[in-house]
Amino acid sequence: MEVGANAGKVWQALSAANAAVEVKALKKATKMTDKEIYAAFGWLLREGKISLTEQDKDVFVALV
């Protein structure tokens, strides 16, 4: 599993959306498994590049 490359895919998808994206939609857009996408989130969160928010039991990801 290439966490750095997957983090790049997540970054690109969020940049293209230019808005907060629900995790399920982001997973579908990037074609990643749960393990891959959450590892990518960890990478991007550690670098301070994304934020996670919860609304009505759905989790949204956005660039900061």
PDB file of N, CA, C and O in Angstrom:
ATOM      1  N   MET A   1       0.858  -1.178   0.000  1.00  0.00           N
ATOM      2  CA  MET A   1       0.000   0.000   0.000  1.00  0.00           C
ATOM      3  C   MET A   1       0.898   1.232   0.000  1.00  0.00           C
ATOM      4  O   MET A   1       1.798   1.357   0.814  1.00  0.00           O
ATOM      5  N   GLU A   2       0.630   2.132  -0.920  1.00  0.00           N
ATOM      6  CA  GLU A   2       1.412   3.355  -1.032  1.00  0.00           C
ATOM      7  C   GLU A   2       0.625   4.525  -0.461  1.00  0.00           C
ATOM      8  O   GLU A   2      -0.181   5.159  -1.150  1.00  0.00           O
ATOM      9  N   VAL A   3       0.857   4.803   0.801  1.00  0.00           N
ATOM     10  CA  VAL A   3       0.086   5.819   1.514  1.00  0.00           C
ATOM     11  C   VAL A   3       0.297   7.195   0.903  1.00  0.00           C
ATOM     12  O   VAL A   3      -0.661   7.949   0.717  1.00  0.00           O
ATOM     13  N   GLY A   4       1.520   7.540   0.558  1.00  0.00           N
ATOM     14  CA  GLY A   4       1.805   8.847  -0.017  1.00  0.00           C
ATOM     15  C   GLY A   4       1.087   9.071  -1.336  1.00  0.00           C
ATOM     16  O   GLY A   4       0.522  10.138  -1.587  1.00  0.00           O
ATOM     17  N   ALA A   5       1.095   8.065  -2.197  1.00  0.00           N
ATOM     18  CA  ALA A   5       0.409   8.166  -3.490  1.00  0.00           C
ATOM     19  C   ALA A   5      -1.098   8.285  -3.283  1.00  0.00           C
ATOM     20  O   ALA A   5      -1.771   9.068  -3.968  1.00  0.00           O
ATOM     21  N   ASN A   6      -1.637   7.526  -2.334  1.00  0.00           N
ATOM     22  CA  ASN A   6      -3.074   7.604  -2.052  1.00  0.00           C
ATOM     23  C   ASN A   6      -3.442   8.956  -1.460  1.00  0.00           C
ATOM     24  O   ASN A   6      -4.504   9.500  -1.768  1.00  0.00           O
ATOM     25  N   ALA A   7      -2.569   9.511  -0.644  1.00  0.00           N
ATOM     26  CA  ALA A   7      -2.810  10.848  -0.098  1.00  0.00           C
ATOM     27  C   ALA A   7      -2.876  11.859  -1.237  1.00  0.00           C
ATOM     28  O   ALA A   7      -3.709  12.774  -1.222  1.00  0.00           O
ATOM     29  N   GLY A   8      -2.034  11.680  -2.234  1.00  0.00           N
ATOM     30  CA  GLY A   8      -2.072  12.552  -3.403  1.00  0.00           C
ATOM     31  C   GLY A   8      -3.378  12.440  -4.161  1.00  0.00           C
ATOM     32  O   GLY A   8      -3.928  13.445  -4.625  1.00  0.00           O
ATOM     33  N   LYS A   9      -3.899  11.231  -4.284  1.00  0.00           N
ATOM     34  CA  LYS A   9      -5.186  11.031  -4.967  1.00  0.00           C
ATOM     35  C   LYS A   9      -6.320  11.716  -4.206  1.00  0.00           C
ATOM     36  O   LYS A   9      -7.197  12.337  -4.800  1.00  0.00           O
ATOM     37  N   VAL A  10      -6.301  11.596  -2.884  1.00  0.00           N
ATOM     38  CA  VAL A  10      -7.323  12.241  -2.056  1.00  0.00           C
ATOM     39  C   VAL A  10      -7.219  13.757  -2.213  1.00  0.00           C
ATOM     40  O   VAL A  10      -8.222  14.446  -2.398  1.00  0.00           O
ATOM     41  N   TRP A  11      -6.000  14.273  -2.147  1.00  0.00           N
ATOM     42  CA  TRP A  11      -5.762  15.711  -2.294  1.00  0.00           C
ATOM     43  C   TRP A  11      -6.315  16.212  -3.636  1.00  0.00           C
ATOM     44  O   TRP A  11      -6.998  17.228  -3.700  1.00  0.00           O
ATOM     45  N   GLN A  12      -6.019  15.491  -4.711  1.00  0.00           N
ATOM     46  CA  GLN A  12      -6.482  15.891  -6.038  1.00  0.00           C
ATOM     47  C   GLN A  12      -8.003  15.873  -6.128  1.00  0.00           C
ATOM     48  O   GLN A  12      -8.604  16.783  -6.698  1.00  0.00           O
ATOM     49  N   ALA A  13      -8.631  14.849  -5.565  1.00  0.00           N
ATOM     50  CA  ALA A  13     -10.093  14.750  -5.601  1.00  0.00           C
ATOM     51  C   ALA A  13     -10.731  15.891  -4.814  1.00  0.00           C
ATOM     52  O   ALA A  13     -11.718  16.495  -5.264  1.00  0.00           O
ATOM     53  N   LEU A  14     -10.169  16.222  -3.667  1.00  0.00           N
ATOM     54  CA  LEU A  14     -10.708  17.319  -2.864  1.00  0.00           C
ATOM     55  C   LEU A  14     -10.469  18.666  -3.540  1.00  0.00           C
ATOM     56  O   LEU A  14     -11.323  19.550  -3.513  1.00  0.00           O
ATOM     57  N   SER A  15      -9.328  18.812  -4.172  1.00  0.00           N
ATOM     58  CA  SER A  15      -9.013  20.051  -4.875  1.00  0.00           C
ATOM     59  C   SER A  15      -9.976  20.261  -6.041  1.00  0.00           C
ATOM     60  O   SER A  15     -10.454  21.372  -6.278  1.00  0.00           O
ATOM     61  N   ALA A  16     -10.280  19.202  -6.771  1.00  0.00           N
ATOM     62  CA  ALA A  16     -11.203  19.284  -7.905  1.00  0.00           C
ATOM     63  C   ALA A  16     -12.614  19.610  -7.439  1.00  0.00           C
ATOM     64  O   ALA A  16     -13.346  20.345  -8.112  1.00  0.00           O
ATOM     65  N   ALA A  17     -13.006  19.076  -6.289  1.00  0.00           N
ATOM     66  CA  ALA A  17     -14.359  19.308  -5.766  1.00  0.00           C
ATOM     67  C   ALA A  17     -14.499  20.723  -5.233  1.00  0.00           C
ATOM     68  O   ALA A  17     -15.585  21.299  -5.258  1.00  0.00           O
ATOM     69  N   ASN A  18     -13.414  21.285  -4.721  1.00  0.00           N
ATOM     70  CA  ASN A  18     -13.399  22.648  -4.180  1.00  0.00           C
ATOM     71  C   ASN A  18     -14.457  22.848  -3.092  1.00  0.00           C
ATOM     72  O   ASN A  18     -15.022  23.928  -2.957  1.00  0.00           O
ATOM     73  N   ALA A  19     -14.749  21.789  -2.363  1.00  0.00           N
ATOM     74  CA  ALA A  19     -15.725  21.827  -1.268  1.00  0.00           C
ATOM     75  C   ALA A  19     -15.514  20.595  -0.401  1.00  0.00           C
ATOM     76  O   ALA A  19     -14.776  19.685  -0.779  1.00  0.00           O
ATOM     77  N   ALA A  20     -16.191  20.555   0.729  1.00  0.00           N
ATOM     78  CA  ALA A  20     -16.144  19.369   1.590  1.00  0.00           C
ATOM     79  C   ALA A  20     -16.826  18.212   0.868  1.00  0.00           C
ATOM     80  O   ALA A  20     -17.836  18.397   0.190  1.00  0.00           O
ATOM     81  N   VAL A  21     -16.253  17.029   0.991  1.00  0.00           N
ATOM     82  CA  VAL A  21     -16.777  15.841   0.314  1.00  0.00           C
ATOM     83  C   VAL A  21     -17.037  14.767   1.356  1.00  0.00           C
ATOM     84  O   VAL A  21     -16.216  14.543   2.250  1.00  0.00           O
ATOM     85  N   GLU A  22     -18.162  14.096   1.232  1.00  0.00           N
ATOM     86  CA  GLU A  22     -18.513  13.015   2.146  1.00  0.00           C
ATOM     87  C   GLU A  22     -17.577  11.843   1.883  1.00  0.00           C
ATOM     88  O   GLU A  22     -17.193  11.578   0.739  1.00  0.00           O
ATOM     89  N   VAL A  23     -17.166  11.146   2.926  1.00  0.00           N
ATOM     90  CA  VAL A  23     -16.170  10.082   2.822  1.00  0.00           C
ATOM     91  C   VAL A  23     -16.594   9.007   1.818  1.00  0.00           C
ATOM     92  O   VAL A  23     -15.785   8.559   1.007  1.00  0.00           O
ATOM     93  N   LYS A  24     -17.850   8.605   1.835  1.00  0.00           N
ATOM     94  CA  LYS A  24     -18.308   7.567   0.904  1.00  0.00           C
ATOM     95  C   LYS A  24     -18.128   8.009  -0.541  1.00  0.00           C
ATOM     96  O   LYS A  24     -17.703   7.228  -1.393  1.00  0.00           O
ATOM     97  N   ALA A  25     -18.450   9.263  -0.843  1.00  0.00           N
ATOM     98  CA  ALA A  25     -18.302   9.788  -2.200  1.00  0.00           C
ATOM     99  C   ALA A  25     -16.824   9.881  -2.578  1.00  0.00           C
ATOM    100  O   ALA A  25     -16.444   9.593  -3.723  1.00  0.00           O
ATOM    101  N   LEU A  26     -15.992  10.257  -1.628  1.00  0.00           N
ATOM    102  CA  LEU A  26     -14.564  10.360  -1.883  1.00  0.00           C
ATOM    103  C   LEU A  26     -13.959   8.979  -2.130  1.00  0.00           C
ATOM    104  O   LEU A  26     -13.114   8.802  -3.007  1.00  0.00           O
ATOM    105  N   LYS A  27     -14.421   8.002  -1.368  1.00  0.00           N
ATOM    106  CA  LYS A  27     -13.962   6.630  -1.555  1.00  0.00           C
ATOM    107  C   LYS A  27     -14.317   6.130  -2.955  1.00  0.00           C
ATOM    108  O   LYS A  27     -13.507   5.512  -3.640  1.00  0.00           O
ATOM    109  N   LYS A  28     -15.518   6.439  -3.393  1.00  0.00           N
ATOM    110  CA  LYS A  28     -15.967   6.033  -4.725  1.00  0.00           C
ATOM    111  C   LYS A  28     -15.160   6.748  -5.809  1.00  0.00           C
ATOM    112  O   LYS A  28     -14.749   6.133  -6.789  1.00  0.00           O
ATOM    113  N   ALA A  29     -14.909   8.033  -5.624  1.00  0.00           N
ATOM    114  CA  ALA A  29     -14.180   8.817  -6.621  1.00  0.00           C
ATOM    115  C   ALA A  29     -12.728   8.366  -6.764  1.00  0.00           C
ATOM    116  O   ALA A  29     -12.178   8.371  -7.864  1.00  0.00           O
ATOM    117  N   THR A  30     -12.112   7.961  -5.654  1.00  0.00           N
ATOM    118  CA  THR A  30     -10.703   7.563  -5.681  1.00  0.00           C
ATOM    119  C   THR A  30     -10.519   6.055  -5.868  1.00  0.00           C
ATOM    120  O   THR A  30      -9.399   5.598  -6.090  1.00  0.00           O
ATOM    121  N   LYS A  31     -11.608   5.300  -5.751  1.00  0.00           N
ATOM    122  CA  LYS A  31     -11.575   3.841  -5.887  1.00  0.00           C
ATOM    123  C   LYS A  31     -10.621   3.189  -4.892  1.00  0.00           C
ATOM    124  O   LYS A  31      -9.863   2.281  -5.214  1.00  0.00           O
ATOM    125  N   MET A  32     -10.666   3.679  -3.646  1.00  0.00           N
ATOM    126  CA  MET A  32      -9.815   3.138  -2.588  1.00  0.00           C
ATOM    127  C   MET A  32     -10.632   2.304  -1.610  1.00  0.00           C
ATOM    128  O   MET A  32     -11.825   2.522  -1.457  1.00  0.00           O
ATOM    129  N   THR A  33      -9.942   1.404  -0.936  1.00  0.00           N
ATOM    130  CA  THR A  33     -10.568   0.635   0.137  1.00  0.00           C
ATOM    131  C   THR A  33     -10.613   1.492   1.394  1.00  0.00           C
ATOM    132  O   THR A  33      -9.973   2.551   1.455  1.00  0.00           O
ATOM    133  N   ASP A  34     -11.334   1.026   2.398  1.00  0.00           N
ATOM    134  CA  ASP A  34     -11.383   1.741   3.683  1.00  0.00           C
ATOM    135  C   ASP A  34      -9.973   1.940   4.234  1.00  0.00           C
ATOM    136  O   ASP A  34      -9.610   3.036   4.656  1.00  0.00           O
ATOM    137  N   LYS A  35      -9.198   0.870   4.244  1.00  0.00           N
ATOM    138  CA  LYS A  35      -7.839   0.927   4.802  1.00  0.00           C
ATOM    139  C   LYS A  35      -6.996   1.965   4.061  1.00  0.00           C
ATOM    140  O   LYS A  35      -6.301   2.761   4.678  1.00  0.00           O
ATOM    141  N   GLU A  36      -7.065   1.967   2.748  1.00  0.00           N
ATOM    142  CA  GLU A  36      -6.261   2.897   1.950  1.00  0.00           C
ATOM    143  C   GLU A  36      -6.662   4.349   2.186  1.00  0.00           C
ATOM    144  O   GLU A  36      -5.806   5.220   2.371  1.00  0.00           O
ATOM    145  N   ILE A  37      -7.961   4.608   2.186  1.00  0.00           N
ATOM    146  CA  ILE A  37      -8.394   6.001   2.306  1.00  0.00           C
ATOM    147  C   ILE A  37      -8.150   6.556   3.707  1.00  0.00           C
ATOM    148  O   ILE A  37      -7.735   7.702   3.858  1.00  0.00           O
ATOM    149  N   TYR A  38      -8.356   5.733   4.731  1.00  0.00           N
ATOM    150  CA  TYR A  38      -8.122   6.231   6.086  1.00  0.00           C
ATOM    151  C   TYR A  38      -6.629   6.410   6.372  1.00  0.00           C
ATOM    152  O   TYR A  38      -6.252   7.314   7.119  1.00  0.00           O
ATOM    153  N   ALA A  39      -5.776   5.600   5.769  1.00  0.00           N
ATOM    154  CA  ALA A  39      -4.331   5.812   5.891  1.00  0.00           C
ATOM    155  C   ALA A  39      -3.948   7.126   5.202  1.00  0.00           C
ATOM    156  O   ALA A  39      -3.134   7.897   5.728  1.00  0.00           O
ATOM    157  N   ALA A  40      -4.548   7.392   4.053  1.00  0.00           N
ATOM    158  CA  ALA A  40      -4.296   8.653   3.349  1.00  0.00           C
ATOM    159  C   ALA A  40      -4.778   9.835   4.183  1.00  0.00           C
ATOM    160  O   ALA A  40      -4.105  10.870   4.260  1.00  0.00           O
ATOM    161  N   PHE A  41      -5.935   9.688   4.829  1.00  0.00           N
ATOM    162  CA  PHE A  41      -6.433  10.754   5.717  1.00  0.00           C
ATOM    163  C   PHE A  41      -5.436  11.016   6.837  1.00  0.00           C
ATOM    164  O   PHE A  41      -5.161  12.161   7.173  1.00  0.00           O
ATOM    165  N   GLY A  42      -4.903   9.954   7.420  1.00  0.00           N
ATOM    166  CA  GLY A  42      -3.924  10.108   8.496  1.00  0.00           C
ATOM    167  C   GLY A  42      -2.707  10.891   8.034  1.00  0.00           C
ATOM    168  O   GLY A  42      -2.234  11.792   8.729  1.00  0.00           O
ATOM    169  N   TRP A  43      -2.230  10.575   6.854  1.00  0.00           N
ATOM    170  CA  TRP A  43      -1.077  11.269   6.272  1.00  0.00           C
ATOM    171  C   TRP A  43      -1.391  12.761   6.128  1.00  0.00           C
ATOM    172  O   TRP A  43      -0.622  13.617   6.544  1.00  0.00           O
ATOM    173  N   LEU A  44      -2.546  13.055   5.518  1.00  0.00           N
ATOM    174  CA  LEU A  44      -2.923  14.449   5.253  1.00  0.00           C
ATOM    175  C   LEU A  44      -3.272  15.205   6.538  1.00  0.00           C
ATOM    176  O   LEU A  44      -2.972  16.397   6.656  1.00  0.00           O
ATOM    177  N   LEU A  45      -3.866  14.527   7.505  1.00  0.00           N
ATOM    178  CA  LEU A  45      -4.172  15.171   8.787  1.00  0.00           C
ATOM    179  C   LEU A  45      -2.894  15.525   9.533  1.00  0.00           C
ATOM    180  O   LEU A  45      -2.782  16.606  10.113  1.00  0.00           O
ATOM    181  N   ARG A  46      -1.943  14.632   9.507  1.00  0.00           N
ATOM    182  CA  ARG A  46      -0.672  14.891  10.197  1.00  0.00           C
ATOM    183  C   ARG A  46       0.033  16.107   9.609  1.00  0.00           C
ATOM    184  O   ARG A  46       0.671  16.872  10.319  1.00  0.00           O
ATOM    185  N   GLU A  47      -0.108  16.285   8.299  1.00  0.00           N
ATOM    186  CA  GLU A  47       0.513  17.429   7.637  1.00  0.00           C
ATOM    187  C   GLU A  47      -0.351  18.694   7.724  1.00  0.00           C
ATOM    188  O   GLU A  47       0.044  19.740   7.228  1.00  0.00           O
ATOM    189  N   GLY A  48      -1.539  18.579   8.310  1.00  0.00           N
ATOM    190  CA  GLY A  48      -2.416  19.734   8.451  1.00  0.00           C
ATOM    191  C   GLY A  48      -3.059  20.171   7.143  1.00  0.00           C
ATOM    192  O   GLY A  48      -3.402  21.338   6.978  1.00  0.00           O
ATOM    193  N   LYS A  49      -3.252  19.239   6.227  1.00  0.00           N
ATOM    194  CA  LYS A  49      -3.782  19.565   4.897  1.00  0.00           C
ATOM    195  C   LYS A  49      -5.296  19.416   4.783  1.00  0.00           C
ATOM    196  O   LYS A  49      -5.903  19.997   3.885  1.00  0.00           O
ATOM    197  N   ILE A  50      -5.905  18.598   5.652  1.00  0.00           N
ATOM    198  CA  ILE A  50      -7.350  18.366   5.570  1.00  0.00           C
ATOM    199  C   ILE A  50      -7.988  18.516   6.949  1.00  0.00           C
ATOM    200  O   ILE A  50      -7.306  18.495   7.969  1.00  0.00           O
ATOM    201  N   SER A  51      -9.300  18.650   6.933  1.00  0.00           N
ATOM    202  CA  SER A  51     -10.071  18.628   8.176  1.00  0.00           C
ATOM    203  C   SER A  51     -11.224  17.654   7.995  1.00  0.00           C
ATOM    204  O   SER A  51     -11.710  17.448   6.877  1.00  0.00           O
ATOM    205  N   LEU A  52     -11.639  17.045   9.092  1.00  0.00           N
ATOM    206  CA  LEU A  52     -12.776  16.127   9.094  1.00  0.00           C
ATOM    207  C   LEU A  52     -13.878  16.735   9.953  1.00  0.00           C
ATOM    208  O   LEU A  52     -13.602  17.229  11.047  1.00  0.00           O
ATOM    209  N   THR A  53     -15.109  16.696   9.456  1.00  0.00           N
ATOM    210  CA  THR A  53     -16.250  17.161  10.229  1.00  0.00           C
ATOM    211  C   THR A  53     -17.374  16.147  10.106  1.00  0.00           C
ATOM    212  O   THR A  53     -17.456  15.414   9.130  1.00  0.00           O
ATOM    213  N   GLU A  54     -18.226  16.124  11.116  1.00  0.00           N
ATOM    214  CA  GLU A  54     -19.357  15.204  11.113  1.00  0.00           C
ATOM    215  C   GLU A  54     -20.653  16.003  11.070  1.00  0.00           C
ATOM    216  O   GLU A  54     -20.828  16.953  11.831  1.00  0.00           O
ATOM    217  N   GLN A  55     -21.546  15.615  10.155  1.00  0.00           N
ATOM    218  CA  GLN A  55     -22.859  16.242  10.046  1.00  0.00           C
ATOM    219  C   GLN A  55     -23.890  15.136   9.845  1.00  0.00           C
ATOM    220  O   GLN A  55     -23.815  14.393   8.872  1.00  0.00           O
ATOM    221  N   ASP A  56     -24.822  15.037  10.762  1.00  0.00           N
ATOM    222  CA  ASP A  56     -25.893  14.026  10.675  1.00  0.00           C
ATOM    223  C   ASP A  56     -25.328  12.616  10.438  1.00  0.00           C
ATOM    224  O   ASP A  56     -25.767  11.904   9.549  1.00  0.00           O
ATOM    225  N   LYS A  57     -24.340  12.228  11.200  1.00  0.00           N
ATOM    226  CA  LYS A  57     -23.714  10.910  11.156  1.00  0.00           C
ATOM    227  C   LYS A  57     -22.902  10.643   9.898  1.00  0.00           C
ATOM    228  O   LYS A  57     -22.453   9.527   9.672  1.00  0.00           O
ATOM    229  N   ASP A  58     -22.729  11.644   9.031  1.00  0.00           N
ATOM    230  CA  ASP A  58     -21.866  11.512   7.859  1.00  0.00           C
ATOM    231  C   ASP A  58     -20.581  12.277   8.115  1.00  0.00           C
ATOM    232  O   ASP A  58     -20.606  13.337   8.748  1.00  0.00           O
ATOM    233  N   VAL A  59     -19.468  11.765   7.640  1.00  0.00           N
ATOM    234  CA  VAL A  59     -18.184  12.423   7.830  1.00  0.00           C
ATOM    235  C   VAL A  59     -17.774  13.091   6.513  1.00  0.00           C
ATOM    236  O   VAL A  59     -17.817  12.468   5.453  1.00  0.00           O
ATOM    237  N   PHE A  60     -17.393  14.364   6.611  1.00  0.00           N
ATOM    238  CA  PHE A  60     -16.974  15.137   5.445  1.00  0.00           C
ATOM    239  C   PHE A  60     -15.507  15.501   5.579  1.00  0.00           C
ATOM    240  O   PHE A  60     -15.020  15.781   6.675  1.00  0.00           O
ATOM    241  N   VAL A  61     -14.819  15.540   4.454  1.00  0.00           N
ATOM    242  CA  VAL A  61     -13.407  15.878   4.403  1.00  0.00           C
ATOM    243  C   VAL A  61     -13.251  17.123   3.547  1.00  0.00           C
ATOM    244  O   VAL A  61     -13.883  17.235   2.489  1.00  0.00           O
ATOM    245  N   ALA A  62     -12.398  18.038   3.978  1.00  0.00           N
ATOM    246  CA  ALA A  62     -12.167  19.268   3.217  1.00  0.00           C
ATOM    247  C   ALA A  62     -10.699  19.659   3.326  1.00  0.00           C
ATOM    248  O   ALA A  62     -10.026  19.333   4.302  1.00  0.00           O
ATOM    249  N   LEU A  63     -10.220  20.349   2.319  1.00  0.00           N
ATOM    250  CA  LEU A  63      -8.877  20.920   2.385  1.00  0.00           C
ATOM    251  C   LEU A  63      -8.895  22.117   3.330  1.00  0.00           C
ATOM    252  O   LEU A  63      -9.889  22.820   3.425  1.00  0.00           O
ATOM    253  N   VAL A  64      -7.786  22.349   4.013  1.00  0.00           N
ATOM    254  CA  VAL A  64      -7.697  23.519   4.906  1.00  0.00           C
ATOM    255  C   VAL A  64      -6.812  24.573   4.281  1.00  0.00           C
ATOM    256  O   VAL A  64      -6.127  24.369   3.355  1.00  0.00           O
TER     257      VAL A  64
END
